[in-house]
PDB file of C-alpha atoms in Angstrom:
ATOM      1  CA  UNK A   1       0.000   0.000   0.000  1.00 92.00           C
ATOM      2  CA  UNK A   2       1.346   3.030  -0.624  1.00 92.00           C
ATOM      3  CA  UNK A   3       1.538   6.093   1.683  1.00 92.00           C
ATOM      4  CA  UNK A   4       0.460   9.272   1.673  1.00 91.00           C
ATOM      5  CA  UNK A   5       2.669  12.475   1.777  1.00 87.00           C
ATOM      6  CA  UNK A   6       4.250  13.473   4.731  1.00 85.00           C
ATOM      7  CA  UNK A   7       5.410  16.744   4.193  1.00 85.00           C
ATOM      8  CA  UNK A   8       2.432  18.759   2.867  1.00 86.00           C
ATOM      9  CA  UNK A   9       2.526  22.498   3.446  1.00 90.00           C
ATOM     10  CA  UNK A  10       0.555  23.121   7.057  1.00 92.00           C
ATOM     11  CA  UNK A  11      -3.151  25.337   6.595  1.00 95.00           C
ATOM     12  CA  UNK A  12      -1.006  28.693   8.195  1.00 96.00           C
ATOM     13  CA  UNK A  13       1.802  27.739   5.475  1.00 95.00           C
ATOM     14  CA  UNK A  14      -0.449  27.602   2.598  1.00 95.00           C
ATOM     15  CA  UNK A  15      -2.886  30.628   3.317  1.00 97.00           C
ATOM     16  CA  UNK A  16       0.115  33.550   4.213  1.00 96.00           C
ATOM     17  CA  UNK A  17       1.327  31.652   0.981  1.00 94.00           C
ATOM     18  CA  UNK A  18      -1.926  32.564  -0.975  1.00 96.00           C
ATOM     19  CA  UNK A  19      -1.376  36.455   0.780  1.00 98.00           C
ATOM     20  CA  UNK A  20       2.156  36.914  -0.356  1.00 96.00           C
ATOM     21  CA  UNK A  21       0.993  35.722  -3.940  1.00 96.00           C
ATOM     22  CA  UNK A  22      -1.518  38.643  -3.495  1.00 97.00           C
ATOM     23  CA  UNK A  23       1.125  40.917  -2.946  1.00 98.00           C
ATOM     24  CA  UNK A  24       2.782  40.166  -5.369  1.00 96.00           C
ATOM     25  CA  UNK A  25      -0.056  41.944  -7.548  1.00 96.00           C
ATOM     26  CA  UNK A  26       0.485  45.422  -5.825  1.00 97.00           C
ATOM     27  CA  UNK A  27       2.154  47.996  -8.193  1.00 96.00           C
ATOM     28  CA  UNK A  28       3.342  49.918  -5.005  1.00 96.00           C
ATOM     29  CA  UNK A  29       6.826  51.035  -5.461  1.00 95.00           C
ATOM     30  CA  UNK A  30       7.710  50.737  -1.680  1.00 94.00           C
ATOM     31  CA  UNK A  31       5.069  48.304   0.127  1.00 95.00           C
ATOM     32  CA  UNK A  32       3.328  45.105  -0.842  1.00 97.00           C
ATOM     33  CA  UNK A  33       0.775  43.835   1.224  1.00 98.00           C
ATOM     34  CA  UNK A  34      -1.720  41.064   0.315  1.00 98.00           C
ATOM     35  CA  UNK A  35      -4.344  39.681   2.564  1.00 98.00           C
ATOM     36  CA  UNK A  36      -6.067  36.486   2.178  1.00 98.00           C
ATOM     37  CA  UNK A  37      -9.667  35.447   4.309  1.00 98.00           C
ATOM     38  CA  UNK A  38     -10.540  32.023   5.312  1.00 98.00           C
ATOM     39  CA  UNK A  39     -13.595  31.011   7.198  1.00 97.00           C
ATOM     40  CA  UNK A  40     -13.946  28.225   9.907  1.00 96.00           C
ATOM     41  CA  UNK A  41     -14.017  25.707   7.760  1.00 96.00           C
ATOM     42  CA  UNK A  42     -10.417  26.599   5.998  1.00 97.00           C
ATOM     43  CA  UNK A  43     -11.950  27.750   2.467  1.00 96.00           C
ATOM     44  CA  UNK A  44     -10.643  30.997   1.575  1.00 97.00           C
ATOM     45  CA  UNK A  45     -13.731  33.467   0.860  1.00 97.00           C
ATOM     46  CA  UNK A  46     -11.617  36.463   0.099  1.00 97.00           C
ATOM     47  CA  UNK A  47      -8.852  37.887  -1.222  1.00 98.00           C
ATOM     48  CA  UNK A  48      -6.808  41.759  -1.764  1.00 98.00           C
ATOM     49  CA  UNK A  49      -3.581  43.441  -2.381  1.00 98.00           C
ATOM     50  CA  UNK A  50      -2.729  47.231  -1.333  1.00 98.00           C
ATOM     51  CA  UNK A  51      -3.781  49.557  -4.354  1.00 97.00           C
ATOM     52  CA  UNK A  52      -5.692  52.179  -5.736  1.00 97.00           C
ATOM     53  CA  UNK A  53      -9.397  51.888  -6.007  1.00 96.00           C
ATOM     54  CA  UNK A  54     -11.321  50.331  -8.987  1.00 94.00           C
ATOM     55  CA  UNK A  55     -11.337  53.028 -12.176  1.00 96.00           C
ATOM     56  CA  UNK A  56      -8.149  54.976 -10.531  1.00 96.00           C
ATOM     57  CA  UNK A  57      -5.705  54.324 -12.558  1.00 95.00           C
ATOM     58  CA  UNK A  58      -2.021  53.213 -11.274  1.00 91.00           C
ATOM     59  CA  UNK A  59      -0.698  55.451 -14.255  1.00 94.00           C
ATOM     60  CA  UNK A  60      -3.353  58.615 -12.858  1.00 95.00           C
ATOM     61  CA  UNK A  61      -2.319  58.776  -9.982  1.00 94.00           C
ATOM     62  CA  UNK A  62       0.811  59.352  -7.765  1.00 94.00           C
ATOM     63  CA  UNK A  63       2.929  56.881  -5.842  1.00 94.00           C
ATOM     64  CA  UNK A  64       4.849  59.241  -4.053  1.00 90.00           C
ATOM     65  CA  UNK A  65       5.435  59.448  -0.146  1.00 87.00           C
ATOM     66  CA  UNK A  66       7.600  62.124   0.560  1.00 86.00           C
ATOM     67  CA  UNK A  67       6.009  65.022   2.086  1.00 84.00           C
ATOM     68  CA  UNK A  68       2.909  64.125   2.678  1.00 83.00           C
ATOM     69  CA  UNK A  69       1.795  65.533   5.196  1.00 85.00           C
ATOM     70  CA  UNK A  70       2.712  69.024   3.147  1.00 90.00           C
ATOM     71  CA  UNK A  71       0.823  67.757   0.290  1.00 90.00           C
ATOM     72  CA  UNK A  72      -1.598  65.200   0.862  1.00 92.00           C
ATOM     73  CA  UNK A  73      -3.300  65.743  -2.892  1.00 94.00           C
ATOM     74  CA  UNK A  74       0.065  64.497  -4.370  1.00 92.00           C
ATOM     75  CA  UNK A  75       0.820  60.929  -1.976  1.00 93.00           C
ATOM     76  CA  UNK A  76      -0.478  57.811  -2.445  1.00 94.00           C
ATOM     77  CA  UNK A  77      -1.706  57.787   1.133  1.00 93.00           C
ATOM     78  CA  UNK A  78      -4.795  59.926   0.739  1.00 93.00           C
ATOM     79  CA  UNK A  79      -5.739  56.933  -2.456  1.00 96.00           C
ATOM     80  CA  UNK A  80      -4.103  53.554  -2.067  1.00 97.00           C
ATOM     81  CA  UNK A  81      -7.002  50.758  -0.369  1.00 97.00           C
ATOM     82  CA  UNK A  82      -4.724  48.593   1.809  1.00 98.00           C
ATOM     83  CA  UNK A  83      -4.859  44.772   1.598  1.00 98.00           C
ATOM     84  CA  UNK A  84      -7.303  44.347   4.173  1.00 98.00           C
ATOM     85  CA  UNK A  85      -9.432  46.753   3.176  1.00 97.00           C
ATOM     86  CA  UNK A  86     -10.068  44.892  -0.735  1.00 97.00           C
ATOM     87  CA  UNK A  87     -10.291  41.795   0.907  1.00 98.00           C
ATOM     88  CA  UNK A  88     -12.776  43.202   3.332  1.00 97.00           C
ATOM     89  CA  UNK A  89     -14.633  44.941   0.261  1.00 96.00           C
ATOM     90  CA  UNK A  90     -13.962  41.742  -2.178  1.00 94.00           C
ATOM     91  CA  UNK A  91     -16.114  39.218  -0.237  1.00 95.00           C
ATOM     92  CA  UNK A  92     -19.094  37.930  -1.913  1.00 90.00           C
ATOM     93  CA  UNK A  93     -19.965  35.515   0.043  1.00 80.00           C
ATOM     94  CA  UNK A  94     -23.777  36.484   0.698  1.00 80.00           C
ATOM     95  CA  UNK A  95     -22.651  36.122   4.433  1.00 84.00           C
ATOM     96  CA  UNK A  96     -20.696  37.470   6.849  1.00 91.00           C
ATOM     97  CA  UNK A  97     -17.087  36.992   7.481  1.00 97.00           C
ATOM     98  CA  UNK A  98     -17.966  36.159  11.455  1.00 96.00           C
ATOM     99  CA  UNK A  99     -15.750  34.285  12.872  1.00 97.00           C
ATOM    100  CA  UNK A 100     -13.181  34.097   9.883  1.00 98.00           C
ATOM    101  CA  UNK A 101      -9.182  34.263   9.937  1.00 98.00           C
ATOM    102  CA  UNK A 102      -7.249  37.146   8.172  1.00 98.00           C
ATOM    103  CA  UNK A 103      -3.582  36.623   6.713  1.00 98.00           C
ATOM    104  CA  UNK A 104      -1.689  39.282   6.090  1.00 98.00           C
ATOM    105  CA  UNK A 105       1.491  39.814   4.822  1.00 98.00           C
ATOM    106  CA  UNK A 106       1.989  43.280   7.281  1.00 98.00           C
ATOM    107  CA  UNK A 107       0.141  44.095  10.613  1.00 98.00           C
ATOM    108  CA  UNK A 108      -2.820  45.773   9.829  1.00 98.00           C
ATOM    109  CA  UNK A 109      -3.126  49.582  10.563  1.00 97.00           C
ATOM    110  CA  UNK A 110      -5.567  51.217  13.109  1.00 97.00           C
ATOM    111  CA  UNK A 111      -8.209  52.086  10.149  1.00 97.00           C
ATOM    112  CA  UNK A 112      -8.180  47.907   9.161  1.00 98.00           C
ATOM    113  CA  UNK A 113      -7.983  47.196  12.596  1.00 98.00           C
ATOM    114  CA  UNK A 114     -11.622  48.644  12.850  1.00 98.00           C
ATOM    115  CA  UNK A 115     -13.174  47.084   9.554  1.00 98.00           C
ATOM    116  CA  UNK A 116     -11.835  43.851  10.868  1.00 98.00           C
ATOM    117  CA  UNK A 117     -13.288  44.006  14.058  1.00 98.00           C
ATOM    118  CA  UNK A 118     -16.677  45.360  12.342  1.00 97.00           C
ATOM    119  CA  UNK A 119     -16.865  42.573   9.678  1.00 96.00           C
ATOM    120  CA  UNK A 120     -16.614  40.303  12.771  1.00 97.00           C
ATOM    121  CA  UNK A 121     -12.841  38.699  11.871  1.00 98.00           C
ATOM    122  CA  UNK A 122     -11.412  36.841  15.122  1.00 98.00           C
ATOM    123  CA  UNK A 123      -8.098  36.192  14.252  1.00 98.00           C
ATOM    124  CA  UNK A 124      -5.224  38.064  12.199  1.00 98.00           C
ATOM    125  CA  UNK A 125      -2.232  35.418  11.486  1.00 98.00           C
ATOM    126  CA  UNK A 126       0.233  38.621  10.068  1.00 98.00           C
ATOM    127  CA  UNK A 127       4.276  38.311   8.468  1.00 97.00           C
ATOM    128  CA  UNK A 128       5.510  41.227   9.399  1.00 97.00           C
ATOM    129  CA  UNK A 129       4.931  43.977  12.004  1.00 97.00           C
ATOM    130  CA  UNK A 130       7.684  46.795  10.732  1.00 95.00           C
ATOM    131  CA  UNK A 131       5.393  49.543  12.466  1.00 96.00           C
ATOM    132  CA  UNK A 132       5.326  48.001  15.555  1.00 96.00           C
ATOM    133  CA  UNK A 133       5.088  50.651  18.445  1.00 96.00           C
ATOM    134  CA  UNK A 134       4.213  53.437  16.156  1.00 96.00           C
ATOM    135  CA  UNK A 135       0.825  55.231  17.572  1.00 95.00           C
ATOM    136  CA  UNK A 136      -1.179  53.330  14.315  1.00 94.00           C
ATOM    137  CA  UNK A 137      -0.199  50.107  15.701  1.00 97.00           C
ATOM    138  CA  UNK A 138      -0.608  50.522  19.086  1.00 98.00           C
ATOM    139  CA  UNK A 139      -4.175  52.032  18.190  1.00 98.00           C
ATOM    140  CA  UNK A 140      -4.819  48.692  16.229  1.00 98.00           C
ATOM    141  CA  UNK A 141      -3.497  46.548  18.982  1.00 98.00           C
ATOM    142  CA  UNK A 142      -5.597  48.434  21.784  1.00 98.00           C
ATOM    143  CA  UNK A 143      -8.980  48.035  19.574  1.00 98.00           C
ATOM    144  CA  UNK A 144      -7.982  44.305  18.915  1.00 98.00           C
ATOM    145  CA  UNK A 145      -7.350  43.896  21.990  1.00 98.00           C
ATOM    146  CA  UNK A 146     -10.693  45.060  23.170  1.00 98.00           C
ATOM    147  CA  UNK A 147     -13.104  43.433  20.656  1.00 98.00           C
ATOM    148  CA  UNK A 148     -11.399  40.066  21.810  1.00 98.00           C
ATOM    149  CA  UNK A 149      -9.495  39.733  18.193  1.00 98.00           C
ATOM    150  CA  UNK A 150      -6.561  37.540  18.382  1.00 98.00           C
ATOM    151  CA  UNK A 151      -3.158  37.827  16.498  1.00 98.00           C
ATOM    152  CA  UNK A 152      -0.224  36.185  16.072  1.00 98.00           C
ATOM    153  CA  UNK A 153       2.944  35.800  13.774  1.00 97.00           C
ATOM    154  CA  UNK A 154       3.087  33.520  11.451  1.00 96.00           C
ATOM    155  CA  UNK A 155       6.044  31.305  12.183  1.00 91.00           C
ATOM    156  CA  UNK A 156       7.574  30.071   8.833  1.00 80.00           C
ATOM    157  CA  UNK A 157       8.897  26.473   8.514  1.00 80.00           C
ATOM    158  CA  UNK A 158      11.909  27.239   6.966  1.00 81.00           C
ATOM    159  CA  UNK A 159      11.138  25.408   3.650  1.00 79.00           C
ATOM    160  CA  UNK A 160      11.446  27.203   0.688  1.00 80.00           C
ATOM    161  CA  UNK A 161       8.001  27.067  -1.248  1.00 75.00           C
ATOM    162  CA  UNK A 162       8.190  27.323  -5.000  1.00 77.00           C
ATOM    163  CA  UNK A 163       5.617  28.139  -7.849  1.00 77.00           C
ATOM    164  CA  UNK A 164       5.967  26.807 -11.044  1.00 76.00           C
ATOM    165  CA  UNK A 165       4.828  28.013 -13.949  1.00 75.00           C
TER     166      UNK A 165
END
């Protein structure tokens, strides 16, 4: 008889997998984040990258970061729709995302933080927190916190993962 595989990716593996490929679709010079949903039941119900919204055009509109708190009209930050937020936005489930799991390649920010606690998300598996301890994420944390949302990092395997196509 013959026996099955052994070393199969793990469900955390395989869905911050399916975020970074998300990512991967941002056309942000500096950051790409990519979130991907999954309800109870491990079926992924949504996914979203960081980027501008549907009929903006990535060619209309500016990328830039530098002073922008000088010049808001002229930074991305006043346009780009962060990961979580077009996942959020995406779903199409004719449900709700209660009780689902969020991966995300980067912590979310304070303003996710509150549409995931709204849409009724219960746990954030995240990559990277590179903001950590700036007043955003502590606001996040704090609100998580509160609502009973939990997070952790993922903790990679060490095993390369390759797509071929």
């Amino acid at each position: 008889m013959i026996e099955k595989r052994k070393d199969a990716i793990s469900w955390d593996e395989y869905f911050m997998g399916i975020a970074q490929l998300s990512a991967q679709r941002s056309k942000d010079p500096n950051s790409q984040v990519g979130c991907c949903i999954v309800n109870e039941k491990n079926r992924i119900v949504s996914m979203g990258y960081n980027g501008f919204p549907r009929g903006c055009s990535d060619d209309d509109f500016p990328w830039n970061r530098e002073n922008a708190s000088e010049d808001m009209y002229n930074a991305k930050y006043a346009y780009v729709v962060h990961a979580e937020m077009n996942a959020i936005l995406n779903y199409r489930g004719g449900g709700t995302l209660e009780g689902c799991s969020a991966y995300v390649t980067l912590f979310p920010c304070n303003e996710c933080a509150k549409a995931i606690i709204q849409c009724g998300i219960k746990t954030i598996v995240y990559a990277d927190d590179k903001y950590s301890g700036t007043p955003s994420d502590l606001c996040s944390k704090r609100m998580l916190d509160a609502a009973g949302v939990k997070y952790y990092k993922y903790g990679p395997s060490g095993r390369e993962l390759k797509i071929h196509v």
